[in-house]
Amino acid sequence: MDLLLILPLAIPLGTAVLTLLLRSVPGVQRLTSVLGAVALLGASGTLLWRVATDGIRAAQMGGWPAPFGITLVADPLSAGLLGMTAFVAVAVAVYALAGMDEARQRFGFHPLFHLLLMGVNGAFITGDMFNLYVWFEVLLIASFVLLVLGNERRQLDGAVKYVGINLVSSIIFLAAVGLLYGHTGTLNMADASGRIAELRGSGVEATLATLFIMAFGIKAALFPLFFWLPAAYHTPPAPVAAVFAGLLTKVGIYSLIRVFSLLFPDPTGYTRTVLLVIAAGTMVVGVMGAMVQRNVHRLLAFLVISAMGYILMGLGFFTTLGLVGAVFYILQDVPVKTTLFLIGGMMERDTGTARLGEMGGLYQYRPVLAAAFMVPAFSLAGFPPFPGFWGKLTLVQAGLEAEQFTIVAVALIVGLFTLLVVAQIWSRAFWRPATEDDVQASGSTSQRWALNGPIVALAVVLLAIGLYAQPLYGLAEQAAANLVDTQAYVDAVLGPSAGA
Amino acid sequence: MEALLAIVSGILFACSFYLMMRRNLLRFVIGLIILGNAANLLIFTMGRLTRDHPPVIPYGAELPIEPYANPLPQALILTAIVISFGLLVFALVLVFRNYLTTNTLDADTLDAAEPDEPLDVHTETRRLPA
C-alpha cells in the first residue's frame, strides 16, 4: 500500500468532514479549511516530486491485484495535475475567507469545496474506468451544490442547464464503460489497453471512441458541446467560479487524453482529423464568443472554452511534441484560469459592476490588481515571457512538424484575437480614467490581504514558470513520453511480466 | 435473450432522447431517469446473461461451479443506480425550486442567467484598444 497515493483523496475527505462538524464555530472551520488545503499541497507536492524523480507509482486498493481491484496510478501527467490542483486549492481557500459572503460560508461552502477537490483528485489518480465514473459523480454533485449555493435566481437558471447536460454526459460515459467492459472483459485502463487490440479497426472501436469523445467533450466544453459553460460559470461567486474554471474542464480533457493514449492510440488518422476539427471549432468559437461579451465573467467563461481547443490540438497531433505542448498547456492553464476568475471577482467587487463598459480606473486605484492581471491575461494571449507562450510555441512547433498547417494557422489567428479580447479588458476596466464613483473602497485591511494575497501569489508563480519554464517543461516531456509509449504505465499497474 | 434486451435498451435510449428534447423541464428529468435505466440495462446485457445460475460458491469449494451468472455487472449497476438516484433527486429539487421562482417549466424561458442583451458590436463604436 502506498500511502502517498491515498493522501490526495484522504486529506480532502477528512477536511470536508471536519469542516462540516465545525460549522457552528466559523473561525475554527475556516482555519481548518485553509490548513486542509495546505496539507493537500504538501501531500500532492511530495507525490509530484517522487513521481518526477522515481517514475510512475501505483497502488492496489484493498490488496486486490490488478486488474481485479481498483488501482490508483500517478504518472507525471496525473501527479502534475494533482500538484496544480492543490496549489490553486490553497489560493482559493484563502481568497474565499473574504471573497465569499458569510451566509454561503455558513451553509457549507468549505465542506463542499473539499469534497469537490476529492472528486477532482480521484479522477486524476484512478486507473480504473468505472472508478473514474464514480469520481466524476463525486465532483459533479459537489459542483452542483456549490453552483446553486445562495439560491439566486440566475444561479438556479444556470444550474438547470449545467446539471442537465452534465447528467447526460455522465450517462453516456457510463454506457461507454459498459460497452468497453462487454468487449474487453476488464475495467482496468492498463489491462484494457492491451485487450482492446483485438477490436482495432472494428466498428465497436469507433463507437467506443465516439462515446468517449461525447462524454468527455461535454465535460471539457469542446465544440459543439460547450453551451452549458458560458450559461453557468458566471453565476456563482468568484471563488466557486475560479475552481470550476481552473479544474472541472481540465478533468474532462485529462480523461480524454488518458483514454485516447491508452485505448485508441491510433491512429489510422481518422480520429486525428476529427479531434483537430473539434479543436479548431473550440478555439474559434471560444474567442469569438468572448469578443462580443460585455459581462466580464461571461467573457472569461468563453476564454476557458478557447483554451480547451489548444489542449485538444496537442492531443490531435498525437506526436510526442504535440503531447508535450498539450500537457504543458493544461498544467499552466489551471492557475491561469483560476487567477483570471479571482481577478474578475475583484473587478466586480471594486467597481460594483460586472459590465466592462461601466468599469474604469482600476489601474489608477488598484495597481497591485492591475499588475497581477497582466500575468494570466497575457499568458493567455501567448506573450513571452509568460507560461502560455511556451505552451503555444510547443504546440505550433508540433503542428508544423506534423504538417498540419491549417490548424496551426487557426491557432495563431485565435491567439491574435485572444490578445484583442484581453487588451479590451485592459483598456476598459483598467486604463480608462475613473469617474468619481467607479472604484469603491471595500473591506478592511485583513480582508484585502486575504483577497489580494492569493492573486499575487498565483501571478508570481505563473511569472516564475514563464521565466524558468524548464522544470514544468521537463515534467511535460516525461508525461508525454509516458503517453506515447504506455508500456511503463501498463507495467506499473499490472507488474512487469504482464505487459510483455 | 441478449438480442431482446439489447433492443429494449435501444428503445429506452430512443424514448429518453425524445423526452429530453421536449421543452418541458419535467419531461427532461423523466428522460434522464429513463436514460439512466437504459444505460444500466446496457451494462447488464454486456455482461452476458446466464439464467438460473447464481454466482454462489458451494460449501467447501473455492470457486463457483460453471456456468454461473457474471456478478460484476450487477455490482456496477448497483453502484450506478445509487449514484443516479442521488443525482436525480437533486435535479428534481432543482427544477422544482426553479419552478417556484419563475412559475414556469418551459425551457425556452430560462434566461435569467443569460439575459437577451444587444451585442457589444451594435452599441459601442470604439472597439479597438487605444
XYZ file of C-alpha atoms in Angstrom:
630
model
C 0.000 0.000 0.000
C 1.399 3.329 -0.999
C 0.196 5.944 1.458
C 1.332 8.807 -0.736
C -1.250 7.897 -3.375
C -4.110 7.769 -0.891
C -3.366 11.074 0.823
C -4.656 13.286 -2.049
C -8.039 11.604 -1.509
C -7.942 11.164 2.272
C -6.925 14.719 3.150
C -9.823 16.498 1.347
C -12.270 13.919 2.703
C -11.009 14.403 6.238
C -11.070 18.180 5.868
C -14.605 18.069 4.471
C -15.810 16.014 7.432
C -14.015 18.250 9.933
C -15.331 21.482 8.416
C -18.829 20.004 8.426
C -18.544 19.128 12.113
C -17.096 22.549 12.943
C -19.839 24.512 11.167
C -21.020 26.120 14.402
C -17.541 27.572 15.085
C -16.886 29.646 11.956
C -13.378 30.779 12.901
C -12.056 27.267 13.504
C -13.903 25.965 10.463
C -12.172 28.458 8.162
C -8.792 27.774 9.693
C -9.348 24.026 9.187
C -10.329 24.619 5.577
C -7.135 26.537 4.803
C -4.948 24.095 6.735
C -6.556 21.185 4.905
C -5.709 22.787 1.584
C -2.123 23.415 2.730
C -1.788 19.786 3.866
C -3.107 18.688 0.481
C -0.475 20.838 -1.221
C 2.187 19.180 0.934
C 0.998 15.668 0.059
C 0.452 16.328 -3.649
C 3.739 18.217 -3.878
C 5.623 15.296 -2.326
C 3.882 12.884 -4.672
C 4.759 15.055 -7.664
C 8.384 15.222 -6.601
C 8.602 11.463 -6.063
C 6.948 10.692 -9.394
C 9.207 13.135 -11.228
C 12.337 11.545 -9.741
C 11.386 7.840 -9.395
C 8.813 7.326 -12.142
C 5.230 6.082 -12.127
C 3.757 4.862 -8.845
C 0.763 2.575 -8.496
C -1.151 1.191 -5.530
C -3.718 -1.605 -5.454
C -6.627 -0.753 -3.197
C -7.571 -3.377 -0.633
C -4.631 -5.524 -1.683
C -6.518 -6.946 -4.673
C -4.049 -7.392 -7.513
C -4.774 -5.555 -10.762
C -6.855 -5.970 -12.876
C -9.309 -7.279 -10.257
C -9.177 -4.449 -7.753
C -9.148 -0.707 -8.120
C -5.750 0.728 -8.934
C -4.520 4.209 -8.135
C -1.810 5.360 -10.540
C 0.228 8.540 -10.545
C 2.164 9.122 -13.746
C 3.796 12.519 -14.419
C 0.583 13.875 -16.010
C -1.614 12.834 -13.065
C 0.917 13.959 -10.483
C 1.439 17.316 -12.200
C -2.301 17.955 -12.278
C -2.623 16.895 -8.628
C 0.101 19.374 -7.702
C -1.529 22.204 -9.649
C -4.933 21.366 -8.159
C -3.573 21.543 -4.630
C -1.784 24.804 -5.418
C -4.896 26.592 -6.663
C -6.887 24.982 -3.840
C -4.768 26.802 -1.256
C -5.148 30.087 -3.121
C -8.925 29.753 -3.441
C -9.319 28.608 0.184
C -7.583 31.783 1.365
C -9.441 34.025 -1.095
C -12.772 32.540 -0.023
C -12.227 33.720 3.577
C -13.004 37.259 2.429
C -14.391 36.745 -1.074
C -17.284 34.534 -0.021
C -20.209 36.057 1.835
C -20.950 34.945 5.398
C -24.174 33.117 4.559
C -22.576 30.934 1.896
C -19.651 30.092 4.175
C -22.070 29.126 6.909
C -24.205 26.988 4.621
C -21.498 24.608 3.588
C -19.053 26.208 1.193
C -15.992 24.745 2.930
C -17.086 21.068 3.126
C -18.347 21.162 -0.461
C -15.152 22.789 -1.687
C -13.052 19.991 -0.199
C -15.406 17.294 -1.494
C -15.013 18.827 -4.948
C -11.233 18.647 -4.553
C -11.512 14.999 -3.562
C -13.528 14.248 -6.694
C -11.069 16.083 -8.922
C -8.057 14.355 -7.325
C -9.772 10.979 -7.579
C -10.442 11.457 -11.295
C -6.790 12.376 -11.868
C -5.343 9.483 -9.903
C -7.562 6.490 -10.645
C -6.565 3.760 -13.060
C -9.973 2.172 -13.329
C -12.724 3.132 -15.772
C -15.700 2.606 -13.506
C -13.896 4.278 -10.636
C -13.336 7.263 -12.918
C -17.111 7.415 -13.423
C -17.634 7.370 -9.663
C -15.140 10.212 -9.124
C -16.858 12.189 -11.854
C -20.120 11.853 -9.958
C -18.446 12.887 -6.692
C -17.111 16.078 -8.221
C -20.379 16.672 -10.085
C -22.635 16.523 -7.052
C -20.272 18.792 -5.113
C -20.162 21.227 -8.031
C -23.976 21.186 -8.383
C -24.467 22.248 -4.794
C -21.655 24.817 -4.952
C -23.255 26.270 -8.079
C -26.680 26.809 -6.509
C -25.360 27.765 -3.065
C -27.043 31.095 -2.344
C -30.212 30.381 -4.308
C -30.101 33.448 -6.533
C -32.448 33.256 -9.469
C -29.705 33.352 -12.077
C -27.774 30.684 -10.182
C -30.771 28.338 -10.349
C -31.169 29.159 -14.007
C -27.537 28.423 -14.843
C -27.610 25.302 -12.673
C -30.570 23.782 -14.541
C -28.544 23.847 -17.760
C -25.325 22.723 -16.076
C -26.949 19.864 -14.171
C -28.997 18.633 -17.128
C -26.185 18.414 -19.649
C -23.667 17.005 -17.178
C -26.018 14.218 -16.126
C -26.485 13.290 -19.786
C -22.715 13.282 -20.243
C -22.240 11.032 -17.207
C -24.734 8.507 -18.517
C -23.097 8.488 -21.955
C -19.815 7.800 -20.180
C -21.450 5.016 -18.179
C -22.801 3.435 -21.367
C -19.317 3.638 -22.903
C -17.829 1.956 -19.826
C -20.429 -0.791 -20.127
C -19.589 -1.368 -23.790
C -15.867 -1.379 -23.035
C -16.403 -3.953 -20.310
C -18.552 -6.112 -22.553
C -15.925 -6.237 -25.285
C -12.689 -6.395 -23.298
C -13.889 -8.012 -20.065
C -11.959 -5.560 -17.920
C -12.359 -2.117 -16.394
C -8.714 -1.532 -15.547
C -7.391 1.003 -18.040
C -3.947 -0.540 -18.332
C -5.414 -4.021 -18.811
C -7.963 -2.758 -21.337
C -5.248 -1.059 -23.374
C -3.737 -4.489 -24.032
C -7.017 -6.255 -24.719
C -8.586 -3.662 -26.954
C -6.054 -4.558 -29.665
C -8.457 -7.269 -30.848
C -11.057 -4.632 -31.630
C -8.649 -2.433 -33.580
C -10.303 -1.090 -36.706
C -13.715 -2.565 -35.941
C -16.972 -0.684 -35.676
C -17.011 -1.260 -31.921
C -13.780 0.683 -31.522
C -15.208 3.616 -33.483
C -18.412 3.555 -31.399
C -16.443 3.495 -28.154
C -14.159 6.317 -29.258
C -17.149 8.440 -30.278
C -18.946 7.822 -26.992
C -15.843 8.812 -25.039
C -15.400 11.953 -27.139
C -19.046 12.854 -26.498
C -18.916 12.211 -22.757
C -15.605 13.936 -22.061
C -16.252 16.570 -24.726
C -19.311 17.774 -22.810
C -17.316 17.908 -19.569
C -14.417 19.712 -21.236
C -16.787 22.096 -23.087
C -15.498 21.232 -26.541
C -17.143 22.476 -29.733
C -20.063 21.915 -30.328
C -20.940 20.739 -26.794
C -19.938 23.849 -24.870
C -23.203 25.815 -24.454
C -23.688 24.947 -20.804
C -20.386 26.502 -19.728
C -20.975 30.189 -20.510
C -24.533 29.707 -19.252
C -23.414 28.644 -15.792
C -19.882 29.729 -14.924
C -20.643 33.419 -14.442
C -23.461 32.861 -11.935
C -21.693 31.673 -8.745
C -19.383 33.892 -6.638
C -15.773 34.317 -7.747
C -14.091 31.592 -5.607
C -16.522 28.937 -6.843
C -16.245 30.070 -10.464
C -12.451 30.086 -10.100
C -12.211 26.434 -9.018
C -14.727 25.442 -11.689
C -12.808 27.230 -14.429
C -9.435 26.059 -13.167
C -10.267 22.412 -12.584
C -13.510 20.986 -13.937
C -12.925 21.333 -17.670
C -9.367 20.089 -17.089
C -10.749 16.851 -15.659
C -12.664 16.318 -18.904
C -9.713 16.977 -21.171
C -7.389 14.935 -18.927
C -9.735 11.947 -19.229
C -9.808 12.389 -22.998
C -6.004 12.398 -23.156
C -5.787 9.380 -20.845
C -8.390 7.343 -22.737
C -7.010 8.151 -26.160
C -3.412 7.425 -25.228
C -4.256 4.089 -23.608
C -7.198 2.785 -25.607
C -7.191 4.439 -29.006
C -3.589 5.273 -29.829
C -4.063 5.312 -33.397
C -4.469 6.169 -35.435
C -5.452 5.498 -38.870
C -5.561 9.235 -38.997
C -9.340 9.374 -38.930
C -9.764 10.182 -35.228
C -6.905 12.612 -35.573
C -8.823 14.615 -38.176
C -11.966 14.567 -36.036
C -10.061 15.786 -32.978
C -8.321 18.547 -34.928
C -11.601 19.804 -36.421
C -13.167 19.859 -32.946
C -10.072 21.646 -31.613
C -10.280 24.330 -34.301
C -14.002 24.831 -33.667
C -13.452 25.090 -29.921
C -10.707 27.694 -30.262
C -12.599 29.842 -32.753
C -15.993 29.708 -31.014
C -14.438 30.447 -27.633
C -12.600 33.554 -28.713
C -15.427 34.826 -30.944
C -17.876 34.415 -28.062
C -15.522 36.288 -25.760
C -15.224 39.210 -28.176
C -18.890 40.181 -28.019
C -19.438 39.772 -24.273
C -19.941 42.791 -22.081
C -20.086 40.970 -18.749
C -16.548 40.275 -17.558
C -17.413 36.863 -16.070
C -19.144 35.647 -19.205
C -16.215 36.873 -21.260
C -13.795 34.870 -19.108
C -16.053 31.807 -19.413
C -15.703 31.919 -23.185
C -11.923 32.189 -22.838
C -11.996 28.919 -20.841
C -13.525 27.232 -23.890
C -10.924 28.697 -26.223
C -8.030 27.292 -24.160
C -9.553 23.794 -24.320
C -9.086 23.923 -28.085
C -5.324 24.349 -27.759
C -5.008 21.348 -25.452
C -7.115 19.188 -27.746
C -4.989 20.289 -30.692
C -1.895 18.859 -28.986
C -3.736 15.568 -28.458
C -4.934 15.610 -32.073
C -1.367 15.639 -33.455
C -0.565 12.628 -31.280
C 3.149 13.200 -31.680
C 5.449 13.381 -28.674
C 5.992 17.095 -29.188
C 2.255 17.710 -29.558
C 1.572 15.948 -26.263
C 4.397 17.865 -24.564
C 2.636 21.048 -25.673
C -0.776 19.781 -24.564
C 0.458 18.688 -21.133
C 2.415 21.891 -20.571
C -0.604 23.945 -21.646
C -3.044 22.074 -19.412
C -0.707 22.364 -16.406
C -0.182 26.119 -16.730
C -3.815 26.739 -17.685
C -5.056 25.587 -14.249
C -3.540 28.537 -12.318
C -4.095 30.931 -15.251
C -7.865 30.393 -15.302
C -8.150 30.378 -11.517
C -6.275 33.682 -11.275
C -8.343 35.292 -14.022
C -11.642 34.371 -12.371
C -10.418 35.539 -8.965
C -9.375 38.840 -10.536
C -12.756 39.019 -12.276
C -14.357 38.747 -8.853
C -12.145 41.566 -7.547
C -13.017 43.757 -10.532
C -16.713 43.373 -9.821
C -16.190 43.898 -6.102
C -14.157 47.073 -6.545
C -16.210 48.734 -9.270
C -19.621 47.473 -8.204
C -20.471 46.225 -11.689
C -19.692 43.214 -13.839
C -20.188 45.134 -17.078
C -16.943 46.050 -18.770
C -18.411 49.196 -20.309
C -19.107 50.697 -16.885
C -15.778 49.845 -15.274
C -12.779 52.098 -15.126
C -9.904 53.424 -13.102
C -8.616 50.116 -11.782
C -5.075 50.837 -12.959
C -5.086 54.090 -11.028
C -6.659 52.866 -7.794
C -5.738 49.163 -7.737
C -2.180 48.965 -9.084
C -1.477 45.591 -7.455
C -4.536 44.047 -9.059
C -3.592 45.569 -12.421
C -0.069 44.172 -12.234
C -1.386 40.765 -11.242
C -3.892 40.830 -14.123
C -1.108 41.296 -16.674
C 0.412 37.861 -15.962
C -2.508 35.454 -16.571
C -4.094 37.674 -19.220
C -1.031 37.984 -21.404
C -0.131 34.378 -20.707
C -3.491 33.501 -22.217
C -2.731 35.627 -25.246
C 0.604 33.826 -25.615
C 3.051 36.619 -24.838
C 6.617 35.850 -23.799
C 7.810 35.500 -21.087
C 4.528 34.229 -19.673
C 3.915 30.453 -19.477
C 1.180 30.413 -22.131
C 3.812 31.432 -24.664
C 5.848 28.251 -24.120
C 2.741 26.113 -24.403
C 1.651 27.719 -27.658
C 5.171 27.730 -29.071
C 5.481 23.984 -28.483
C 2.044 23.326 -29.969
C 2.805 25.375 -33.071
C 6.162 23.622 -33.499
C 4.410 20.269 -33.160
C 1.833 21.311 -35.728
C 4.457 22.372 -38.242
C 6.329 19.126 -37.653
C 3.159 17.115 -38.208
C 2.462 19.236 -41.317
C -0.991 20.254 -40.093
C -0.699 23.783 -41.419
C -4.406 24.701 -41.336
C -4.818 24.133 -37.612
C -1.571 25.990 -36.894
C -2.894 28.977 -38.832
C -6.180 28.809 -36.907
C -4.297 28.625 -33.600
C -2.176 31.646 -34.420
C -5.138 33.741 -35.572
C -7.111 32.768 -32.460
C -4.088 33.816 -30.398
C -4.240 37.229 -32.050
C -7.955 37.580 -31.293
C -7.320 36.493 -27.696
C -4.844 39.339 -27.412
C -7.532 41.690 -28.705
C -10.033 40.462 -26.106
C -7.524 40.789 -23.284
C -6.483 44.239 -24.468
C -10.151 45.262 -24.431
C -10.466 44.317 -20.766
C -7.257 46.161 -20.046
C -8.191 49.320 -21.903
C -11.730 49.485 -20.486
C -11.574 48.299 -16.920
C -8.010 49.245 -16.072
C -6.852 52.087 -18.277
C -9.975 54.153 -18.772
C -9.969 57.143 -16.405
C -12.223 56.698 -13.440
C -15.431 58.578 -12.970
C -15.938 59.519 -9.343
C -17.959 56.532 -8.156
C -16.140 53.957 -10.248
C -13.806 52.474 -7.685
C -15.207 51.902 -4.238
C -13.152 51.374 -1.158
C -14.137 47.974 0.092
C -13.243 45.823 3.021
C -10.832 46.028 5.915
C -7.085 45.651 5.564
C -7.098 41.988 6.583
C -9.829 41.301 4.037
C -7.832 42.960 1.305
C -4.820 40.845 2.256
C -6.906 37.676 2.017
C -8.181 38.761 -1.388
C -5.017 40.172 -2.933
C -2.561 37.730 -1.366
C -3.666 34.614 -3.280
C -3.962 36.544 -6.551
C -0.462 37.970 -6.221
C 0.943 34.580 -5.171
C -0.638 32.894 -8.197
C 0.633 35.628 -10.517
C 4.166 35.434 -9.100
C 4.277 31.651 -9.526
C 2.965 31.980 -13.086
C 5.616 34.546 -13.864
C 8.247 32.240 -12.363
C 7.001 29.369 -14.538
C 7.225 31.658 -17.556
C 10.726 32.880 -16.800
C 12.076 29.491 -15.788
C 9.939 27.020 -17.694
C 12.387 24.119 -17.670
C 11.113 22.187 -14.585
C 7.498 22.210 -15.754
C 8.543 21.626 -19.364
C 10.673 18.679 -18.253
C 7.681 17.251 -16.415
C 5.554 17.699 -19.549
C 8.224 15.876 -21.585
C 8.213 12.986 -19.105
C 4.416 12.870 -19.190
C 4.288 12.929 -22.991
C 6.869 10.161 -23.252
C 4.693 8.029 -20.986
C 1.589 8.849 -23.018
C 3.139 7.920 -26.357
C 4.723 4.722 -25.073
C 2.283 3.413 -22.471
C 4.393 0.381 -21.581
C 5.744 1.983 -18.419
C 2.211 2.821 -17.278
C 0.969 -0.699 -18.005
C 3.976 -2.237 -16.237
C 3.465 -0.054 -13.174
C -0.154 -1.185 -12.886
C -0.020 -4.842 -13.879
C 3.526 -5.707 -12.896
C 6.472 -6.029 -15.321
C 5.662 -9.528 -16.552
C 2.098 -8.952 -17.672
C 2.838 -6.323 -20.268
C 5.217 -8.469 -22.328
C -32.256 -13.145 -24.690
C -29.299 -10.791 -25.201
C -30.772 -9.624 -28.501
C -34.108 -8.883 -26.871
C -32.561 -6.905 -24.024
C -30.331 -5.024 -26.456
C -33.419 -3.956 -28.409
C -35.243 -2.955 -25.216
C -32.240 -0.912 -24.146
C -32.173 0.779 -27.558
C -35.878 1.630 -27.314
C -35.320 3.104 -23.853
C -32.463 5.249 -25.206
C -34.702 6.474 -28.026
C -37.572 7.304 -25.646
C -35.270 9.208 -23.302
C -33.733 11.258 -26.107
C -37.209 12.117 -27.366
C -38.302 13.200 -23.892
C -35.133 15.206 -23.277
C -35.663 17.222 -26.413
C -39.030 18.476 -25.160
C -39.213 21.988 -23.782
C -40.902 20.938 -20.566
C -38.255 20.545 -17.859
C -40.182 17.831 -16.048
C -40.171 15.722 -19.194
C -36.450 16.342 -19.401
C -35.980 14.910 -15.903
C -38.142 11.882 -16.760
C -35.973 11.467 -19.858
C -32.900 11.445 -17.606
C -34.408 8.711 -15.446
C -35.111 6.543 -18.479
C -31.647 7.274 -19.886
C -30.041 6.031 -16.665
C -32.085 2.848 -16.804
C -31.210 2.324 -20.461
C -27.501 2.575 -19.663
C -27.856 0.181 -16.723
C -29.669 -2.346 -18.877
C -26.905 -1.972 -21.464
C -24.223 -2.794 -18.874
C -26.263 -5.746 -17.656
C -26.616 -7.115 -21.178
C -22.933 -6.520 -21.972
C -22.019 -8.741 -19.012
C -23.646 -11.671 -20.887
C -26.731 -13.346 -19.441
C -26.751 -16.658 -17.621
C -30.106 -17.732 -16.231
C -30.760 -19.783 -13.106
C -27.116 -19.995 -12.015
C -26.417 -17.538 -9.210
C -22.681 -16.939 -8.612
C -22.706 -18.623 -5.216
C -19.722 -20.665 -4.049
C -20.859 -24.032 -2.635
C -19.778 -25.003 0.860
C -16.205 -26.252 0.910
C -15.409 -25.205 -2.675
C -13.134 -22.328 -3.726
C -14.872 -21.345 -6.956
C -18.500 -21.280 -8.070
C -19.458 -24.066 -10.433
C -19.560 -23.128 -14.110
C -21.723 -21.857 -15.674
C -22.630 -19.025 -13.346
C -24.018 -15.536 -13.843
C -21.460 -12.728 -14.063
C -21.678 -10.839 -10.744
C -19.574 -7.825 -11.769
C -22.163 -6.011 -13.955
C -24.644 -6.334 -11.123
C -22.213 -4.674 -8.748
C -21.569 -1.919 -11.295
C -25.291 -1.349 -11.863
C -25.962 -1.258 -8.146
C -23.349 1.490 -7.772
C -24.694 3.355 -10.785
C -28.290 3.144 -9.546
C -27.377 4.555 -6.157
C -25.391 7.401 -7.689
C -28.008 8.297 -10.287
C -30.708 8.156 -7.628
C -28.964 10.860 -5.618
C -28.292 12.995 -8.664
C -31.871 12.674 -9.906
C -33.278 13.748 -6.572
C -31.071 16.820 -6.777
C -32.200 17.503 -10.347
C -35.870 17.192 -9.348
C -35.474 19.576 -6.421
C -33.565 22.000 -8.641
C -36.292 22.008 -11.293
C -38.948 22.443 -8.602
C -37.019 25.285 -6.957
C -36.596 26.944 -10.325
C -40.330 26.494 -10.917
C -41.082 28.241 -7.622
C -39.044 31.304 -8.598
C -40.069 31.505 -12.254
C -43.525 29.872 -12.230
C -42.795 28.004 -15.428
C -41.300 24.732 -16.616
C -40.762 25.937 -20.162
C -37.092 25.593 -21.101
C -37.411 28.461 -23.584
C -37.988 30.936 -20.784
C -34.783 30.022 -18.959
C -32.910 33.255 -19.484
C -32.257 34.715 -16.035
C -28.561 33.862 -16.305
C -28.253 34.907 -19.934
C -30.482 37.924 -20.443
C -31.067 38.850 -24.045
C -28.966 41.976 -24.290
C -27.852 43.595 -27.528
C -24.364 42.570 -28.530
C -21.491 44.901 -27.946
C -20.879 45.401 -31.652
C -24.121 47.279 -32.112
C -23.829 49.670 -29.213
C -20.240 50.784 -28.923
C -18.262 52.285 -31.726
C -14.866 52.386 -30.075
C -13.787 48.752 -30.298
C -10.044 48.800 -30.656
C -7.874 49.386 -27.621
C -6.153 52.718 -27.731
